[in-house]
């Protein structure tokens, strides 16, 4: 590099740095002037406040509304204080401003209630307060209708002869989960509900014994219990067909698989009929009564 061009570049750098510091000085002066004029605006607001005898005088509120919504450089808190108000009270007095964002449901323009306002869109598109509360009502109503329906389904009973239930239960109980090397609470147990199925069978069997129903008596078992019982029985029935026969034969002459298939059909038909009854009793647009609402909130089953 020649001596001459080196000089030239150094000279240019010097000039650029001078321009830069000059600009910084202008900026600092401008900032100072802005702070001063901002203070002057607040002082004028204070004067207006002192002149008017009512805090909510329309002239004062009009000025505050303009400054708060149109002049973001004038900070909200000092502005409110200059007018003898807390920020919250000032916001209430000047009212909201249009946001340019429309409610996704009814098209009403959403209003900004403060400078830090953000459109309420936590669960989806922005909604106006009215539509938001409607949506909340609908959600909770749907949930209540679901609860009312599921109560009808839970109350439904699958009818079969006592001996049919007894055979299914004894079959499940004959193959305890321990013989399958499944321990209570293990991941296999949690995934397949092996122990739950076994314990359910024990509950059903003990109830049959306590009811002293004779083999041919028709006995109703709750849909959920019946379903779990039949599913578990179907799972173990063909592990050891000879043993299965030995367990079932003294109770009923029907082959195990035929019996379970028939019970399974009964369970499905009963559940289906109960669901249809529930949907008819509580259609999609059903309005729960106050009593039903309370029940839905306070019932602890499922
Ligand atoms: Zn709306």
PDB file of C-alpha atoms and ligand atoms in Angstrom:
ATOM      1  CA  UNK A   1       0.000   0.000   0.000  1.00  0.00           C
ATOM      2  CA  UNK A   2       1.310   3.414  -0.931  1.00  0.00           C
ATOM      3  CA  UNK A   3       1.976   6.097   1.656  1.00  0.00           C
ATOM      4  CA  UNK A   4      -0.535   8.332  -0.117  1.00  0.00           C
ATOM      5  CA  UNK A   5      -3.588   5.999  -0.069  1.00  0.00           C
ATOM      6  CA  UNK A   6      -2.905   5.117   3.599  1.00  0.00           C
ATOM      7  CA  UNK A   7      -3.153   8.842   4.442  1.00  0.00           C
ATOM      8  CA  UNK A   8      -6.319   9.157   2.474  1.00  0.00           C
ATOM      9  CA  UNK A   9      -8.057   6.236   4.259  1.00  0.00           C
ATOM     10  CA  UNK A  10      -7.008   7.496   7.710  1.00  0.00           C
ATOM     11  CA  UNK A  11      -8.369  10.919   6.817  1.00  0.00           C
ATOM     12  CA  UNK A  12     -11.704   9.386   5.738  1.00  0.00           C
ATOM     13  CA  UNK A  13     -11.950   7.444   8.995  1.00  0.00           C
ATOM     14  CA  UNK A  14     -11.378  10.604  10.981  1.00  0.00           C
ATOM     15  CA  UNK A  15     -14.144  12.341   9.060  1.00  0.00           C
ATOM     16  CA  UNK A  16     -16.600   9.436   9.542  1.00  0.00           C
ATOM     17  CA  UNK A  17     -15.943   9.355  13.283  1.00  0.00           C
ATOM     18  CA  UNK A  18     -16.543  13.111  13.476  1.00  0.00           C
ATOM     19  CA  UNK A  19     -19.876  12.676  11.621  1.00  0.00           C
ATOM     20  CA  UNK A  20     -20.846   9.866  13.967  1.00  0.00           C
ATOM     21  CA  UNK A  21     -20.114  11.755  17.196  1.00  0.00           C
ATOM     22  CA  UNK A  22     -21.919  14.763  15.735  1.00  0.00           C
ATOM     23  CA  UNK A  23     -24.996  12.624  15.094  1.00  0.00           C
ATOM     24  CA  UNK A  24     -24.806  11.265  18.631  1.00  0.00           C
ATOM     25  CA  UNK A  25     -24.757  14.778  20.036  1.00  0.00           C
ATOM     26  CA  UNK A  26     -27.827  15.728  17.945  1.00  0.00           C
ATOM     27  CA  UNK A  27     -29.577  12.570  19.173  1.00  0.00           C
ATOM     28  CA  UNK A  28     -28.739  13.346  22.831  1.00  0.00           C
ATOM     29  CA  UNK A  29     -30.038  16.878  22.412  1.00  0.00           C
ATOM     30  CA  UNK A  30     -33.203  15.597  20.728  1.00  0.00           C
ATOM     31  CA  UNK A  31     -33.757  13.108  23.527  1.00  0.00           C
ATOM     32  CA  UNK A  32     -33.307  15.838  26.077  1.00  0.00           C
ATOM     33  CA  UNK A  33     -35.767  18.035  24.231  1.00  0.00           C
ATOM     34  CA  UNK A  34     -38.229  15.146  24.005  1.00  0.00           C
ATOM     35  CA  UNK A  35     -37.972  14.555  27.782  1.00  0.00           C
ATOM     36  CA  UNK A  36     -38.463  18.272  28.418  1.00  0.00           C
ATOM     37  CA  UNK A  37     -41.453  18.571  26.102  1.00  0.00           C
ATOM     38  CA  UNK A  38     -42.945  15.361  27.496  1.00  0.00           C
ATOM     39  CA  UNK A  39     -42.606  16.886  30.948  1.00  0.00           C
ATOM     40  CA  UNK A  40     -44.226  20.078  29.615  1.00  0.00           C
ATOM     41  CA  UNK A  41     -47.191  18.039  28.286  1.00  0.00           C
ATOM     42  CA  UNK A  42     -47.618  16.434  31.706  1.00  0.00           C
ATOM     43  CA  UNK A  43     -47.417  19.837  33.376  1.00  0.00           C
ATOM     44  CA  UNK A  44     -50.163  21.184  31.098  1.00  0.00           C
ATOM     45  CA  UNK A  45     -52.294  18.178  31.932  1.00  0.00           C
ATOM     46  CA  UNK A  46     -51.641  18.997  35.607  1.00  0.00           C
ATOM     47  CA  UNK A  47     -52.741  22.575  34.999  1.00  0.00           C
ATOM     48  CA  UNK A  48     -55.932  21.475  33.274  1.00  0.00           C
ATOM     49  CA  UNK A  49     -56.625  19.097  36.166  1.00  0.00           C
ATOM     50  CA  UNK A  50     -56.075  21.942  38.670  1.00  0.00           C
ATOM     51  CA  UNK A  51     -58.425  24.243  36.721  1.00  0.00           C
ATOM     52  CA  UNK A  52     -61.305  21.763  36.497  1.00  0.00           C
ATOM     53  CA  UNK A  53     -63.186  20.918  39.649  1.00  0.00           C
ATOM     54  CA  UNK A  54     -64.288  17.405  38.549  1.00  0.00           C
ATOM     55  CA  UNK A  55     -61.815  14.594  37.939  1.00  0.00           C
ATOM     56  CA  UNK A  56     -64.014  13.193  35.169  1.00  0.00           C
ATOM     57  CA  UNK A  57     -64.525  16.495  33.379  1.00  0.00           C
ATOM     58  CA  UNK A  58     -64.974  15.710  29.656  1.00  0.00           C
ATOM     59  CA  UNK A  59     -62.165  18.094  28.617  1.00  0.00           C
ATOM     60  CA  UNK A  60     -59.647  16.327  30.846  1.00  0.00           C
ATOM     61  CA  UNK A  61     -60.840  12.823  29.826  1.00  0.00           C
ATOM     62  CA  UNK A  62     -60.683  13.831  26.158  1.00  0.00           C
ATOM     63  CA  UNK A  63     -57.070  14.976  26.504  1.00  0.00           C
ATOM     64  CA  UNK A  64     -56.111  11.858  28.441  1.00  0.00           C
ATOM     65  CA  UNK A  65     -57.776   9.605  25.867  1.00  0.00           C
ATOM     66  CA  UNK A  66     -55.868  11.229  23.017  1.00  0.00           C
ATOM     67  CA  UNK A  67     -52.520  11.188  24.816  1.00  0.00           C
ATOM     68  CA  UNK A  68     -52.851   7.602  26.047  1.00  0.00           C
ATOM     69  CA  UNK A  69     -54.014   6.034  22.783  1.00  0.00           C
ATOM     70  CA  UNK A  70     -52.310   8.263  20.185  1.00  0.00           C
ATOM     71  CA  UNK A  71     -49.057   9.277  21.882  1.00  0.00           C
ATOM     72  CA  UNK A  72     -47.268   6.161  23.077  1.00  0.00           C
ATOM     73  CA  UNK A  73     -44.219   8.284  23.964  1.00  0.00           C
ATOM     74  CA  UNK A  74     -46.168   9.775  26.877  1.00  0.00           C
ATOM     75  CA  UNK A  75     -46.019   7.069  29.528  1.00  0.00           C
ATOM     76  CA  UNK A  76     -49.306   5.958  31.034  1.00  0.00           C
ATOM     77  CA  UNK A  77     -48.533   6.031  34.740  1.00  0.00           C
ATOM     78  CA  UNK A  78     -47.109   9.599  34.932  1.00  0.00           C
ATOM     79  CA  UNK A  79     -49.941  10.747  32.654  1.00  0.00           C
ATOM     80  CA  UNK A  80     -52.566   9.353  35.051  1.00  0.00           C
ATOM     81  CA  UNK A  81     -50.745  10.855  38.026  1.00  0.00           C
ATOM     82  CA  UNK A  82     -50.649  14.285  36.381  1.00  0.00           C
ATOM     83  CA  UNK A  83     -54.454  14.071  36.198  1.00  0.00           C
ATOM     84  CA  UNK A  84     -54.742  12.969  39.838  1.00  0.00           C
ATOM     85  CA  UNK A  85     -55.697   9.401  38.910  1.00  0.00           C
ATOM     86  CA  UNK A  86     -54.378   5.883  39.328  1.00  0.00           C
ATOM     87  CA  UNK A  87     -53.555   4.249  35.989  1.00  0.00           C
ATOM     88  CA  UNK A  88     -56.373   1.729  36.420  1.00  0.00           C
ATOM     89  CA  UNK A  89     -58.951   4.460  37.052  1.00  0.00           C
ATOM     90  CA  UNK A  90     -57.699   6.498  34.110  1.00  0.00           C
ATOM     91  CA  UNK A  91     -58.054   3.470  31.784  1.00  0.00           C
ATOM     92  CA  UNK A  92     -61.603   2.933  33.037  1.00  0.00           C
ATOM     93  CA  UNK A  93     -62.424   6.622  32.483  1.00  0.00           C
ATOM     94  CA  UNK A  94     -60.997   6.973  28.956  1.00  0.00           C
ATOM     95  CA  UNK A  95     -62.381   3.614  27.737  1.00  0.00           C
ATOM     96  CA  UNK A  96     -60.917   1.123  25.240  1.00  0.00           C
ATOM     97  CA  UNK A  97     -59.686   1.788  21.723  1.00  0.00           C
ATOM     98  CA  UNK A  98     -60.301  -0.170  18.499  1.00  0.00           C
ATOM     99  CA  UNK A  99     -57.643  -2.802  17.805  1.00  0.00           C
ATOM    100  CA  UNK A 100     -58.203  -3.508  14.122  1.00  0.00           C
ATOM    101  CA  UNK A 101     -58.650  -7.192  15.021  1.00  0.00           C
ATOM    102  CA  UNK A 102     -62.040  -8.773  14.375  1.00  0.00           C
ATOM    103  CA  UNK A 103     -63.742 -11.463  16.461  1.00  0.00           C
ATOM    104  CA  UNK A 104     -63.350 -14.719  14.534  1.00  0.00           C
ATOM    105  CA  UNK A 105     -66.927 -15.650  15.372  1.00  0.00           C
ATOM    106  CA  UNK A 106     -69.170 -12.597  15.029  1.00  0.00           C
ATOM    107  CA  UNK A 107     -66.852 -10.112  13.284  1.00  0.00           C
ATOM    108  CA  UNK A 108     -67.108  -7.438  15.997  1.00  0.00           C
ATOM    109  CA  UNK A 109     -63.918  -5.427  16.276  1.00  0.00           C
ATOM    110  CA  UNK A 110     -62.019  -6.276  19.438  1.00  0.00           C
ATOM    111  CA  UNK A 111     -61.155  -3.385  21.731  1.00  0.00           C
ATOM    112  CA  UNK A 112     -57.799  -2.724  23.331  1.00  0.00           C
ATOM    113  CA  UNK A 113     -58.250  -2.052  27.012  1.00  0.00           C
ATOM    114  CA  UNK A 114     -54.641  -0.961  27.598  1.00  0.00           C
ATOM    115  CA  UNK A 115     -51.412  -0.480  25.652  1.00  0.00           C
ATOM    116  CA  UNK A 116     -50.170  -3.886  26.733  1.00  0.00           C
ATOM    117  CA  UNK A 117     -53.399  -5.574  25.566  1.00  0.00           C
ATOM    118  CA  UNK A 118     -53.008  -8.685  23.394  1.00  0.00           C
ATOM    119  CA  UNK A 119     -55.864 -10.371  21.495  1.00  0.00           C
ATOM    120  CA  UNK A 120     -57.363 -13.190  23.605  1.00  0.00           C
ATOM    121  CA  UNK A 121     -56.348 -16.186  21.494  1.00  0.00           C
ATOM    122  CA  UNK A 122     -55.143 -18.748  23.959  1.00  0.00           C
ATOM    123  CA  UNK A 123     -57.319 -21.579  22.584  1.00  0.00           C
ATOM    124  CA  UNK A 124     -57.624 -20.521  18.967  1.00  0.00           C
ATOM    125  CA  UNK A 125     -58.599 -17.492  16.906  1.00  0.00           C
ATOM    126  CA  UNK A 126     -59.356 -14.203  18.740  1.00  0.00           C
ATOM    127  CA  UNK A 127     -62.896 -13.884  20.119  1.00  0.00           C
ATOM    128  CA  UNK A 128     -64.811 -10.958  21.555  1.00  0.00           C
ATOM    129  CA  UNK A 129     -65.725 -11.222  25.268  1.00  0.00           C
ATOM    130  CA  UNK A 130     -69.318 -12.160  24.411  1.00  0.00           C
ATOM    131  CA  UNK A 131     -68.348 -15.007  22.057  1.00  0.00           C
ATOM    132  CA  UNK A 132     -65.620 -16.101  24.462  1.00  0.00           C
ATOM    133  CA  UNK A 133     -68.111 -16.574  27.278  1.00  0.00           C
ATOM    134  CA  UNK A 134     -70.543 -18.331  24.928  1.00  0.00           C
ATOM    135  CA  UNK A 135     -67.777 -20.723  23.935  1.00  0.00           C
ATOM    136  CA  UNK A 136     -66.947 -21.439  27.578  1.00  0.00           C
ATOM    137  CA  UNK A 137     -70.611 -22.153  28.330  1.00  0.00           C
ATOM    138  CA  UNK A 138     -70.860 -24.506  25.378  1.00  0.00           C
ATOM    139  CA  UNK A 139     -67.729 -26.391  26.408  1.00  0.00           C
ATOM    140  CA  UNK A 140     -68.949 -26.931  29.942  1.00  0.00           C
ATOM    141  CA  UNK A 141     -72.463 -27.791  28.755  1.00  0.00           C
ATOM    142  CA  UNK A 142     -71.089 -30.428  26.377  1.00  0.00           C
ATOM    143  CA  UNK A 143     -69.045 -31.880  29.157  1.00  0.00           C
ATOM    144  CA  UNK A 144     -72.092 -32.042  31.422  1.00  0.00           C
ATOM    145  CA  UNK A 145     -74.131 -33.751  28.702  1.00  0.00           C
ATOM    146  CA  UNK A 146     -71.311 -36.301  28.375  1.00  0.00           C
ATOM    147  CA  UNK A 147     -71.472 -36.961  32.126  1.00  0.00           C
ATOM    148  CA  UNK A 148     -75.228 -37.398  32.084  1.00  0.00           C
ATOM    149  CA  UNK A 149     -74.967 -39.821  29.184  1.00  0.00           C
ATOM    150  CA  UNK A 150     -72.206 -41.870  30.743  1.00  0.00           C
ATOM    151  CA  UNK A 151     -74.317 -42.270  33.873  1.00  0.00           C
ATOM    152  CA  UNK A 152     -77.039 -43.973  31.845  1.00  0.00           C
ATOM    153  CA  UNK A 153     -74.482 -46.280  30.237  1.00  0.00           C
ATOM    154  CA  UNK A 154     -72.914 -47.080  33.618  1.00  0.00           C
ATOM    155  CA  UNK A 155     -76.311 -47.987  35.048  1.00  0.00           C
ATOM    156  CA  UNK A 156     -77.112 -50.438  32.237  1.00  0.00           C
ATOM    157  CA  UNK A 157     -77.011 -54.123  33.197  1.00  0.00           C
ATOM    158  CA  UNK A 158     -76.100 -57.050  30.969  1.00  0.00           C
ATOM    159  CA  UNK A 159     -78.558 -59.876  31.692  1.00  0.00           C
ATOM    160  CA  UNK A 160     -77.415 -63.506  31.599  1.00  0.00           C
ATOM    161  CA  UNK A 161     -77.917 -66.671  33.614  1.00  0.00           C
ATOM    162  CA  UNK A 162     -76.053 -66.824  36.907  1.00  0.00           C
ATOM    163  CA  UNK A 163     -74.149 -69.908  35.700  1.00  0.00           C
ATOM    164  CA  UNK A 164     -72.881 -68.061  32.631  1.00  0.00           C
ATOM    165  CA  UNK A 165     -71.356 -65.312  34.735  1.00  0.00           C
ATOM    166  CA  UNK A 166     -70.057 -67.841  37.230  1.00  0.00           C
ATOM    167  CA  UNK A 167     -68.306 -69.859  34.501  1.00  0.00           C
ATOM    168  CA  UNK A 168     -66.644 -66.768  33.037  1.00  0.00           C
ATOM    169  CA  UNK A 169     -65.498 -65.587  36.457  1.00  0.00           C
ATOM    170  CA  UNK A 170     -64.139 -68.978  37.543  1.00  0.00           C
ATOM    171  CA  UNK A 171     -62.249 -69.256  34.274  1.00  0.00           C
ATOM    172  CA  UNK A 172     -60.476 -65.946  34.845  1.00  0.00           C
ATOM    173  CA  UNK A 173     -59.775 -66.779  38.497  1.00  0.00           C
ATOM    174  CA  UNK A 174     -58.243 -70.142  37.513  1.00  0.00           C
ATOM    175  CA  UNK A 175     -55.432 -68.400  35.674  1.00  0.00           C
ATOM    176  CA  UNK A 176     -54.168 -65.813  38.145  1.00  0.00           C
ATOM    177  CA  UNK A 177     -51.807 -63.173  36.738  1.00  0.00           C
ATOM    178  CA  UNK A 178     -48.986 -64.552  38.919  1.00  0.00           C
ATOM    179  CA  UNK A 179     -48.904 -67.725  36.801  1.00  0.00           C
ATOM    180  CA  UNK A 180     -48.301 -65.441  33.803  1.00  0.00           C
ATOM    181  CA  UNK A 181     -45.450 -63.810  35.742  1.00  0.00           C
ATOM    182  CA  UNK A 182     -47.225 -60.460  35.786  1.00  0.00           C
ATOM    183  CA  UNK A 183     -46.792 -58.539  39.016  1.00  0.00           C
ATOM    184  CA  UNK A 184     -49.287 -55.997  40.304  1.00  0.00           C
ATOM    185  CA  UNK A 185     -48.436 -52.519  39.020  1.00  0.00           C
ATOM    186  CA  UNK A 186     -45.834 -53.743  36.495  1.00  0.00           C
ATOM    187  CA  UNK A 187     -45.841 -52.157  33.071  1.00  0.00           C
ATOM    188  CA  UNK A 188     -47.518 -55.222  31.511  1.00  0.00           C
ATOM    189  CA  UNK A 189     -50.192 -54.964  34.196  1.00  0.00           C
ATOM    190  CA  UNK A 190     -50.700 -51.291  33.495  1.00  0.00           C
ATOM    191  CA  UNK A 191     -50.839 -51.749  29.738  1.00  0.00           C
ATOM    192  CA  UNK A 192     -53.084 -54.806  29.657  1.00  0.00           C
ATOM    193  CA  UNK A 193     -54.960 -54.409  32.923  1.00  0.00           C
ATOM    194  CA  UNK A 194     -54.320 -58.084  33.789  1.00  0.00           C
ATOM    195  CA  UNK A 195     -54.796 -57.704  37.505  1.00  0.00           C
ATOM    196  CA  UNK A 196     -57.713 -55.359  37.106  1.00  0.00           C
ATOM    197  CA  UNK A 197     -59.406 -58.071  35.002  1.00  0.00           C
ATOM    198  CA  UNK A 198     -58.667 -60.725  37.601  1.00  0.00           C
ATOM    199  CA  UNK A 199     -59.854 -58.633  40.551  1.00  0.00           C
ATOM    200  CA  UNK A 200     -62.987 -57.697  38.627  1.00  0.00           C
ATOM    201  CA  UNK A 201     -63.735 -61.424  38.159  1.00  0.00           C
ATOM    202  CA  UNK A 202     -63.367 -61.964  41.896  1.00  0.00           C
ATOM    203  CA  UNK A 203     -65.792 -59.133  42.661  1.00  0.00           C
ATOM    204  CA  UNK A 204     -68.362 -60.547  40.224  1.00  0.00           C
ATOM    205  CA  UNK A 205     -67.988 -64.114  41.584  1.00  0.00           C
ATOM    206  CA  UNK A 206     -68.281 -63.016  45.216  1.00  0.00           C
ATOM    207  CA  UNK A 207     -71.390 -61.044  44.429  1.00  0.00           C
ATOM    208  CA  UNK A 208     -72.931 -64.081  42.700  1.00  0.00           C
ATOM    209  CA  UNK A 209     -72.225 -66.199  45.762  1.00  0.00           C
ATOM    210  CA  UNK A 210     -73.654 -63.554  48.103  1.00  0.00           C
ATOM    211  CA  UNK A 211     -76.825 -63.197  46.017  1.00  0.00           C
ATOM    212  CA  UNK A 212     -77.451 -66.951  46.304  1.00  0.00           C
ATOM    213  CA  UNK A 213     -78.852 -66.922  42.771  1.00  0.00           C
ATOM    214  CA  UNK A 214     -79.481 -70.366  41.346  1.00  0.00           C
ATOM    215  CA  UNK A 215     -77.827 -71.366  38.076  1.00  0.00           C
ATOM    216  CA  UNK A 216     -80.766 -70.529  35.839  1.00  0.00           C
ATOM    217  CA  UNK A 217     -81.653 -67.208  37.483  1.00  0.00           C
ATOM    218  CA  UNK A 218     -81.118 -64.188  35.295  1.00  0.00           C
ATOM    219  CA  UNK A 219     -78.534 -61.857  36.828  1.00  0.00           C
ATOM    220  CA  UNK A 220     -77.614 -58.335  35.693  1.00  0.00           C
ATOM    221  CA  UNK A 221     -73.972 -57.228  35.660  1.00  0.00           C
ATOM    222  CA  UNK A 222     -72.954 -53.593  35.019  1.00  0.00           C
ATOM    223  CA  UNK A 223     -71.789 -53.037  31.448  1.00  0.00           C
ATOM    224  CA  UNK A 224     -68.237 -52.040  32.434  1.00  0.00           C
ATOM    225  CA  UNK A 225     -67.751 -55.032  34.712  1.00  0.00           C
ATOM    226  CA  UNK A 226     -69.340 -57.415  32.242  1.00  0.00           C
ATOM    227  CA  UNK A 227     -67.156 -56.157  29.420  1.00  0.00           C
ATOM    228  CA  UNK A 228     -63.944 -56.486  31.427  1.00  0.00           C
ATOM    229  CA  UNK A 229     -64.970 -59.949  32.631  1.00  0.00           C
ATOM    230  CA  UNK A 230     -65.701 -61.296  29.160  1.00  0.00           C
ATOM    231  CA  UNK A 231     -62.576 -59.714  27.647  1.00  0.00           C
ATOM    232  CA  UNK A 232     -60.345 -61.212  30.332  1.00  0.00           C
ATOM    233  CA  UNK A 233     -62.033 -64.615  30.053  1.00  0.00           C
ATOM    234  CA  UNK A 234     -61.633 -64.655  26.260  1.00  0.00           C
ATOM    235  CA  UNK A 235     -57.936 -63.920  26.710  1.00  0.00           C
ATOM    236  CA  UNK A 236     -57.277 -66.893  29.001  1.00  0.00           C
ATOM    237  CA  UNK A 237     -59.788 -69.409  27.560  1.00  0.00           C
ATOM    238  CA  UNK A 238     -57.542 -70.974  24.929  1.00  0.00           C
ATOM    239  CA  UNK A 239     -54.259 -71.070  26.854  1.00  0.00           C
ATOM    240  CA  UNK A 240     -54.969 -74.546  28.159  1.00  0.00           C
ATOM    241  CA  UNK A 241     -58.119 -75.927  26.534  1.00  0.00           C
ATOM    242  CA  UNK A 242     -58.177 -79.091  28.671  1.00  0.00           C
ATOM    243  CA  UNK A 243     -57.999 -77.096  31.865  1.00  0.00           C
ATOM    244  CA  UNK A 244     -60.560 -74.597  30.587  1.00  0.00           C
ATOM    245  CA  UNK A 245     -62.941 -77.513  29.935  1.00  0.00           C
ATOM    246  CA  UNK A 246     -62.327 -78.868  33.451  1.00  0.00           C
ATOM    247  CA  UNK A 247     -63.225 -75.522  35.001  1.00  0.00           C
ATOM    248  CA  UNK A 248     -66.275 -74.706  32.902  1.00  0.00           C
ATOM    249  CA  UNK A 249     -67.847 -78.190  32.533  1.00  0.00           C
ATOM    250  CA  UNK A 250     -69.074 -78.556  36.145  1.00  0.00           C
ATOM    251  CA  UNK A 251     -70.865 -75.176  35.856  1.00  0.00           C
ATOM    252  CA  UNK A 252     -72.397 -75.290  32.392  1.00  0.00           C
ATOM    253  CA  UNK A 253     -72.455 -77.774  29.544  1.00  0.00           C
ATOM    254  CA  UNK A 254     -71.933 -75.054  26.970  1.00  0.00           C
ATOM    255  CA  UNK A 255     -68.377 -74.999  25.529  1.00  0.00           C
ATOM    256  CA  UNK A 256     -66.338 -72.087  26.973  1.00  0.00           C
ATOM    257  CA  UNK A 257     -65.748 -70.323  23.691  1.00  0.00           C
ATOM    258  CA  UNK A 258     -69.402 -70.490  22.638  1.00  0.00           C
ATOM    259  CA  UNK A 259     -70.453 -69.192  26.047  1.00  0.00           C
ATOM    260  CA  UNK A 260     -68.011 -66.296  25.999  1.00  0.00           C
ATOM    261  CA  UNK A 261     -68.874 -65.362  22.426  1.00  0.00           C
ATOM    262  CA  UNK A 262     -72.551 -65.225  23.366  1.00  0.00           C
ATOM    263  CA  UNK A 263     -71.842 -63.121  26.480  1.00  0.00           C
ATOM    264  CA  UNK A 264     -69.667 -60.820  24.413  1.00  0.00           C
ATOM    265  CA  UNK A 265     -72.546 -60.269  22.007  1.00  0.00           C
ATOM    266  CA  UNK A 266     -74.853 -59.504  24.928  1.00  0.00           C
ATOM    267  CA  UNK A 267     -72.376 -56.988  26.368  1.00  0.00           C
ATOM    268  CA  UNK A 268     -72.087 -55.173  23.059  1.00  0.00           C
ATOM    269  CA  UNK A 269     -75.818 -55.109  22.432  1.00  0.00           C
ATOM    270  CA  UNK A 270     -76.520 -53.804  25.955  1.00  0.00           C
ATOM    271  CA  UNK A 271     -73.810 -51.126  25.723  1.00  0.00           C
ATOM    272  CA  UNK A 272     -75.021 -50.050  22.306  1.00  0.00           C
ATOM    273  CA  UNK A 273     -78.651 -49.840  23.433  1.00  0.00           C
ATOM    274  CA  UNK A 274     -77.610 -47.865  26.543  1.00  0.00           C
ATOM    275  CA  UNK A 275     -75.610 -45.421  24.451  1.00  0.00           C
ATOM    276  CA  UNK A 276     -78.579 -44.911  22.146  1.00  0.00           C
ATOM    277  CA  UNK A 277     -80.871 -44.368  25.148  1.00  0.00           C
ATOM    278  CA  UNK A 278     -78.369 -41.893  26.607  1.00  0.00           C
ATOM    279  CA  UNK A 279     -78.132 -39.948  23.353  1.00  0.00           C
ATOM    280  CA  UNK A 280     -81.911 -39.828  23.046  1.00  0.00           C
ATOM    281  CA  UNK A 281     -82.298 -38.656  26.667  1.00  0.00           C
ATOM    282  CA  UNK A 282     -79.495 -36.091  26.403  1.00  0.00           C
ATOM    283  CA  UNK A 283     -79.155 -34.907  22.802  1.00  0.00           C
ATOM    284  CA  UNK A 284     -76.268 -32.702  21.640  1.00  0.00           C
ATOM    285  CA  UNK A 285     -78.143 -29.453  22.391  1.00  0.00           C
ATOM    286  CA  UNK A 286     -79.560 -30.600  25.753  1.00  0.00           C
ATOM    287  CA  UNK A 287     -79.567 -27.886  28.447  1.00  0.00           C
ATOM    288  CA  UNK A 288     -78.764 -29.482  31.818  1.00  0.00           C
ATOM    289  CA  UNK A 289     -80.992 -28.349  34.668  1.00  0.00           C
ATOM    290  CA  UNK A 290     -79.388 -26.652  37.643  1.00  0.00           C
ATOM    291  CA  UNK A 291     -79.659 -29.847  39.688  1.00  0.00           C
ATOM    292  CA  UNK A 292     -77.981 -31.855  36.935  1.00  0.00           C
ATOM    293  CA  UNK A 293     -75.206 -29.287  36.665  1.00  0.00           C
ATOM    294  CA  UNK A 294     -74.476 -29.579  40.368  1.00  0.00           C
ATOM    295  CA  UNK A 295     -74.487 -33.350  40.137  1.00  0.00           C
ATOM    296  CA  UNK A 296     -72.112 -33.303  37.198  1.00  0.00           C
ATOM    297  CA  UNK A 297     -69.680 -31.109  39.097  1.00  0.00           C
ATOM    298  CA  UNK A 298     -69.858 -33.051  42.325  1.00  0.00           C
ATOM    299  CA  UNK A 299     -70.077 -36.684  41.276  1.00  0.00           C
ATOM    300  CA  UNK A 300     -66.699 -38.325  41.700  1.00  0.00           C
ATOM    301  CA  UNK A 301     -67.123 -41.575  39.767  1.00  0.00           C
ATOM    302  CA  UNK A 302     -65.093 -41.854  36.528  1.00  0.00           C
TER     303      UNK A 302
HETATM  304 ZN1  LIG B   1     -67.736 -12.201  18.836  1.00  0.00          ZN
END
